[in-house]
Amino acid sequence: MKLFLDTANVDEVRQGAAMGVLGGVTTNPSLMAKERGADFRQTVIEICELAKGPVSAEVTALDTAGMVAQGREVASWHEHVVVKLPITPAGLAACRELRGEGIAVNMTLCFSVNQGLLAATVGATYVSPFLGRLDDIGHDGMALVAELVEVFRVQRFETQVLAASIRHPLHVVQAAKVGAHIATMPFKVLMQMVQHPLTDVGLERFLADWERREVPKPALA
Ligand code: E4P
């Protein structure tokens, strides 16, 4: 399973990339809006350069023609751009068209197996089930991820399941166990994955022991 960052913050992408674990990045209009004053195009290009992998950039048009036009535009910014479209009737039609032109598409805001099936049917490169938002309303978000993985495998769809709306490190473990192809997470969750108090204590002890070691005295000439 590849690990993506769910952010529009260039600095977070830089830090994730420096760790060597970053497979790609997902953004959305809300994450972009958090980066006050940032230029959409510039930010996406900068993130693509750092991530060196797929970077989802979402369109804001609601009609098929508008989505296709915006999709072509964002896809022209960088080879790593993946056009992010909502799973709506217009979004499905736009996905079919953009995929026909060889443009990668991430179909987002997936909350049911049927939505995922439709996205795969129009050739989506990725489909993003929002598991945290389902958990928030008392549903089992991870069950949707697992079902999508199974359906795509049984039906031999090439569409990849991109587990999104991840809230904590346990979500990442569970997504890996059920076979998600990708998990996209906030920077905070990525840092929680790497941190463990016993690692800190162990490292401190190793270094203290190293400092206290007995060193051989230099022989007299
Ligand atoms: C995925 O591509 C979305 O950007 C994201 O995971 C949404 O997560 P949220 O529910 O934390 O906003």
Short mmCIF file of C-alpha atoms and ligand atoms in Angstrom, two decimals:
data_model
loop_
_atom_site.label_atom_id
_atom_site.label_comp_id
_atom_site.label_asym_id
_atom_site.label_seq_id
_atom_site.Cartn_x
_atom_site.Cartn_y
_atom_site.Cartn_z
CA MET A 1 0.00 0.00 0.00
CA LYS A 2 1.32 3.41 -0.97
CA LEU A 3 1.27 6.27 1.52
CA PHE A 4 0.00 9.65 0.33
CA LEU A 5 -0.26 12.95 2.16
CA ASP A 6 -3.64 14.68 2.19
CA THR A 7 -2.52 18.29 2.21
CA ALA A 8 -1.97 21.43 0.13
CA ASN A 9 0.83 22.58 2.42
CA VAL A 10 4.11 22.61 0.49
CA ASP A 11 6.21 22.41 3.63
CA GLU A 12 4.43 19.26 4.82
CA VAL A 13 4.96 17.66 1.41
CA ARG A 14 8.65 18.64 1.56
CA GLN A 15 9.01 16.95 4.98
CA GLY A 16 7.13 13.82 3.87
CA ALA A 17 9.24 13.55 0.74
CA ALA A 18 12.45 13.99 2.77
CA MET A 19 11.48 10.93 4.85
CA GLY A 20 11.46 8.90 1.63
CA VAL A 21 8.00 7.45 2.27
CA LEU A 22 5.84 9.67 0.12
CA GLY A 23 4.02 7.98 -2.78
CA GLY A 24 1.87 10.95 -3.77
CA VAL A 25 -0.43 13.71 -2.54
CA THR A 26 -4.14 14.45 -2.54
CA THR A 27 -5.55 17.95 -2.24
CA ASN A 28 -9.08 19.30 -2.25
CA PRO A 29 -10.62 22.80 -2.40
CA SER A 30 -10.90 22.99 1.43
CA LEU A 31 -7.21 22.09 1.89
CA MET A 32 -6.23 24.61 -0.81
CA ALA A 33 -8.31 27.33 0.89
CA LYS A 34 -6.41 26.69 4.16
CA GLU A 35 -3.19 27.82 2.40
CA ARG A 36 -4.20 31.48 2.45
CA GLY A 37 -3.21 33.48 -0.59
CA ALA A 38 -1.49 30.51 -2.25
CA ASP A 39 -1.82 30.35 -6.03
CA PHE A 40 -3.56 27.08 -7.04
CA ARG A 41 -1.44 26.42 -10.13
CA GLN A 42 1.87 27.28 -8.48
CA THR A 43 1.07 25.22 -5.40
CA VAL A 44 0.10 22.16 -7.44
CA ILE A 45 3.28 22.41 -9.55
CA GLU A 46 5.47 22.81 -6.46
CA ILE A 47 3.82 19.80 -4.79
CA CYS A 48 4.24 17.71 -7.97
CA GLU A 49 7.95 18.53 -8.07
CA LEU A 50 8.42 17.52 -4.44
CA ALA A 51 6.16 14.46 -4.40
CA LYS A 52 7.54 12.94 -7.60
CA GLY A 53 4.30 10.94 -7.80
CA PRO A 54 0.55 11.40 -8.42
CA VAL A 55 -0.94 14.64 -7.08
CA SER A 56 -4.72 15.00 -7.10
CA ALA A 57 -6.04 18.47 -7.92
CA GLU A 58 -9.80 18.92 -7.75
CA VAL A 59 -12.01 20.78 -10.21
CA THR A 60 -14.75 23.12 -8.96
CA ALA A 61 -17.09 23.10 -11.97
CA LEU A 62 -20.31 21.12 -11.53
CA ASP A 63 -21.22 20.44 -15.15
CA THR A 64 -19.48 17.94 -17.45
CA ALA A 65 -18.17 20.49 -19.95
CA GLY A 66 -16.79 22.69 -17.16
CA MET A 67 -15.18 19.71 -15.40
CA VAL A 68 -13.57 18.51 -18.62
CA ALA A 69 -12.24 22.00 -19.42
CA GLN A 70 -10.85 22.49 -15.89
CA GLY A 71 -9.54 18.92 -15.88
CA ARG A 72 -7.61 19.44 -19.12
CA GLU A 73 -6.22 22.70 -17.73
CA VAL A 74 -4.94 21.27 -14.40
CA ALA A 75 -3.60 18.16 -16.16
CA SER A 76 -1.52 20.41 -18.42
CA TRP A 77 0.30 21.91 -15.41
CA HIS A 78 2.45 18.87 -14.63
CA GLU A 79 2.80 15.21 -15.66
CA HIS A 80 2.02 14.10 -12.08
CA VAL A 81 -1.37 15.83 -11.88
CA VAL A 82 -4.38 13.59 -11.35
CA VAL A 83 -7.72 15.30 -11.97
CA LYS A 84 -10.05 14.92 -9.02
CA LEU A 85 -13.76 14.75 -9.84
CA PRO A 86 -16.78 14.19 -7.58
CA ILE A 87 -18.92 11.09 -8.15
CA THR A 88 -21.96 12.78 -9.67
CA PRO A 89 -23.64 12.09 -13.03
CA ALA A 90 -21.67 15.00 -14.53
CA GLY A 91 -18.45 13.83 -12.86
CA LEU A 92 -18.81 10.30 -14.23
CA ALA A 93 -19.29 11.61 -17.77
CA ALA A 94 -16.30 13.93 -17.37
CA CYS A 95 -14.21 11.02 -16.07
CA ARG A 96 -15.06 8.91 -19.12
CA GLU A 97 -14.02 11.80 -21.40
CA LEU A 98 -10.78 12.67 -19.61
CA ARG A 99 -9.75 9.03 -19.34
CA GLY A 100 -10.33 8.72 -23.09
CA GLU A 101 -7.70 11.41 -23.49
CA GLY A 102 -5.28 9.51 -21.26
CA ILE A 103 -5.67 11.87 -18.28
CA ALA A 104 -5.51 10.24 -14.83
CA VAL A 105 -8.65 10.73 -12.72
CA ASN A 106 -9.36 10.30 -9.00
CA MET A 107 -13.11 9.99 -8.36
CA THR A 108 -13.73 11.47 -4.95
CA LEU A 109 -16.45 11.69 -2.31
CA CYS A 110 -17.21 7.97 -2.55
CA PHE A 111 -19.56 6.77 0.19
CA SER A 112 -20.98 3.54 -1.27
CA VAL A 113 -19.91 0.47 -3.22
CA ASN A 114 -22.29 1.43 -6.02
CA GLN A 115 -20.60 4.82 -6.40
CA GLY A 116 -17.24 3.06 -6.56
CA LEU A 117 -18.57 0.60 -9.13
CA LEU A 118 -19.76 3.50 -11.31
CA ALA A 119 -16.38 5.22 -11.01
CA ALA A 120 -14.57 2.04 -12.03
CA THR A 121 -17.00 1.55 -14.93
CA VAL A 122 -16.00 4.92 -16.42
CA GLY A 123 -12.34 3.95 -16.06
CA ALA A 124 -11.31 6.00 -13.01
CA THR A 125 -7.64 5.60 -12.14
CA TYR A 126 -8.45 5.91 -8.43
CA VAL A 127 -11.61 5.97 -6.34
CA SER A 128 -11.54 7.63 -2.92
CA PRO A 129 -13.82 6.20 -0.21
CA PHE A 130 -14.04 8.76 2.65
CA LEU A 131 -13.88 6.39 5.59
CA GLY A 132 -13.53 8.95 8.39
CA ARG A 133 -16.61 10.85 7.29
CA LEU A 134 -18.60 7.60 7.24
CA ASP A 135 -17.35 6.73 10.74
CA ASP A 136 -18.46 10.23 11.83
CA ILE A 137 -22.08 9.40 11.01
CA GLY A 138 -21.98 5.99 12.67
CA HIS A 139 -21.24 3.88 9.59
CA ASP A 140 -18.28 1.54 9.12
CA GLY A 141 -15.95 3.39 6.74
CA MET A 142 -13.38 0.59 6.64
CA ALA A 143 -16.04 -1.92 5.56
CA LEU A 144 -16.57 0.21 2.44
CA VAL A 145 -12.83 0.20 1.69
CA ALA A 146 -12.77 -3.60 2.08
CA GLU A 147 -15.82 -4.09 -0.14
CA LEU A 148 -14.40 -1.89 -2.89
CA VAL A 149 -11.11 -3.81 -2.81
CA GLU A 150 -13.02 -7.09 -3.12
CA VAL A 151 -15.38 -5.92 -5.87
CA PHE A 152 -12.55 -4.47 -7.99
CA ARG A 153 -10.55 -7.69 -7.58
CA VAL A 154 -13.48 -9.98 -8.44
CA GLN A 155 -14.52 -7.82 -11.40
CA ARG A 156 -10.89 -7.31 -12.52
CA PHE A 157 -11.13 -3.51 -12.52
CA GLU A 158 -7.79 -1.73 -12.65
CA THR A 159 -9.13 1.18 -10.60
CA GLN A 160 -7.16 1.58 -7.38
CA VAL A 161 -8.81 2.04 -4.00
CA LEU A 162 -7.46 5.19 -2.35
CA ALA A 163 -8.54 5.14 1.31
CA ALA A 164 -9.26 8.79 2.20
CA SER A 165 -10.52 10.84 5.12
CA ILE A 166 -8.11 9.00 7.40
CA ARG A 167 -8.19 10.28 10.97
CA HIS A 168 -5.64 8.23 12.94
CA PRO A 169 -2.81 5.69 12.54
CA LEU A 170 -5.11 2.73 13.23
CA HIS A 171 -7.05 3.65 10.08
CA VAL A 172 -3.80 3.26 8.12
CA VAL A 173 -3.14 -0.20 9.56
CA GLN A 174 -6.71 -1.31 8.87
CA ALA A 175 -6.62 0.07 5.31
CA ALA A 176 -3.41 -1.91 4.70
CA LYS A 177 -4.98 -5.08 6.12
CA VAL A 178 -8.06 -4.90 3.88
CA GLY A 179 -5.87 -4.35 0.82
CA ALA A 180 -6.33 -0.67 -0.05
CA HIS A 181 -3.87 0.30 -2.78
CA ILE A 182 -3.23 3.71 -1.25
CA ALA A 183 -3.94 5.50 2.03
CA THR A 184 -3.94 9.29 2.04
CA MET A 185 -3.52 10.95 5.41
CA PRO A 186 -2.96 14.31 7.10
CA PHE A 187 0.67 15.12 7.94
CA LYS A 188 -0.14 14.70 11.64
CA VAL A 189 -1.12 11.04 11.07
CA LEU A 190 2.08 10.36 9.11
CA MET A 191 4.10 11.70 12.06
CA GLN A 192 2.03 9.62 14.50
CA MET A 193 2.94 6.54 12.43
CA VAL A 194 6.66 7.10 12.91
CA GLN A 195 6.60 8.08 16.57
CA HIS A 196 6.80 5.61 19.47
CA PRO A 197 7.84 6.43 23.05
CA LEU A 198 9.92 3.23 23.31
CA THR A 199 11.91 4.28 20.23
CA ASP A 200 12.72 7.62 21.90
CA VAL A 201 13.66 6.00 25.23
CA GLY A 202 15.68 3.28 23.49
CA LEU A 203 17.61 5.78 21.41
CA GLU A 204 18.34 7.96 24.43
CA ARG A 205 19.69 4.93 26.32
CA PHE A 206 21.86 3.77 23.39
CA LEU A 207 23.46 7.20 23.11
CA ALA A 208 23.99 7.54 26.88
CA ASP A 209 25.69 4.08 26.99
CA TRP A 210 27.84 5.05 24.02
CA GLU A 211 29.03 8.19 25.80
CA ARG A 212 29.91 6.18 28.95
CA ARG A 213 31.83 3.43 27.11
CA GLU A 214 35.40 2.61 28.13
CA VAL A 215 37.84 3.60 25.43
CA PRO A 216 41.30 1.97 25.19
CA LYS A 217 44.12 4.26 26.41
CA PRO A 218 46.63 5.16 23.68
CA ALA A 219 49.86 3.12 24.04
CA LEU A 220 52.98 5.07 25.17
CA ALA A 221 55.65 5.42 22.47
C1 E4P B 1 -9.23 12.91 -0.02
O1 E4P B 1 -8.74 12.98 -1.12
C2 E4P B 1 -9.77 14.06 0.73
O2 E4P B 1 -8.98 15.20 0.43
C3 E4P B 1 -9.69 13.88 2.22
O3 E4P B 1 -9.16 12.64 2.59
C4 E4P B 1 -10.88 14.35 2.97
O4 E4P B 1 -10.68 14.10 4.34
P1 E4P B 1 -11.48 14.81 5.52
O5 E4P B 1 -12.73 14.06 5.75
O6 E4P B 1 -10.54 14.72 6.69
O7 E4P B 1 -11.74 16.23 5.07
#
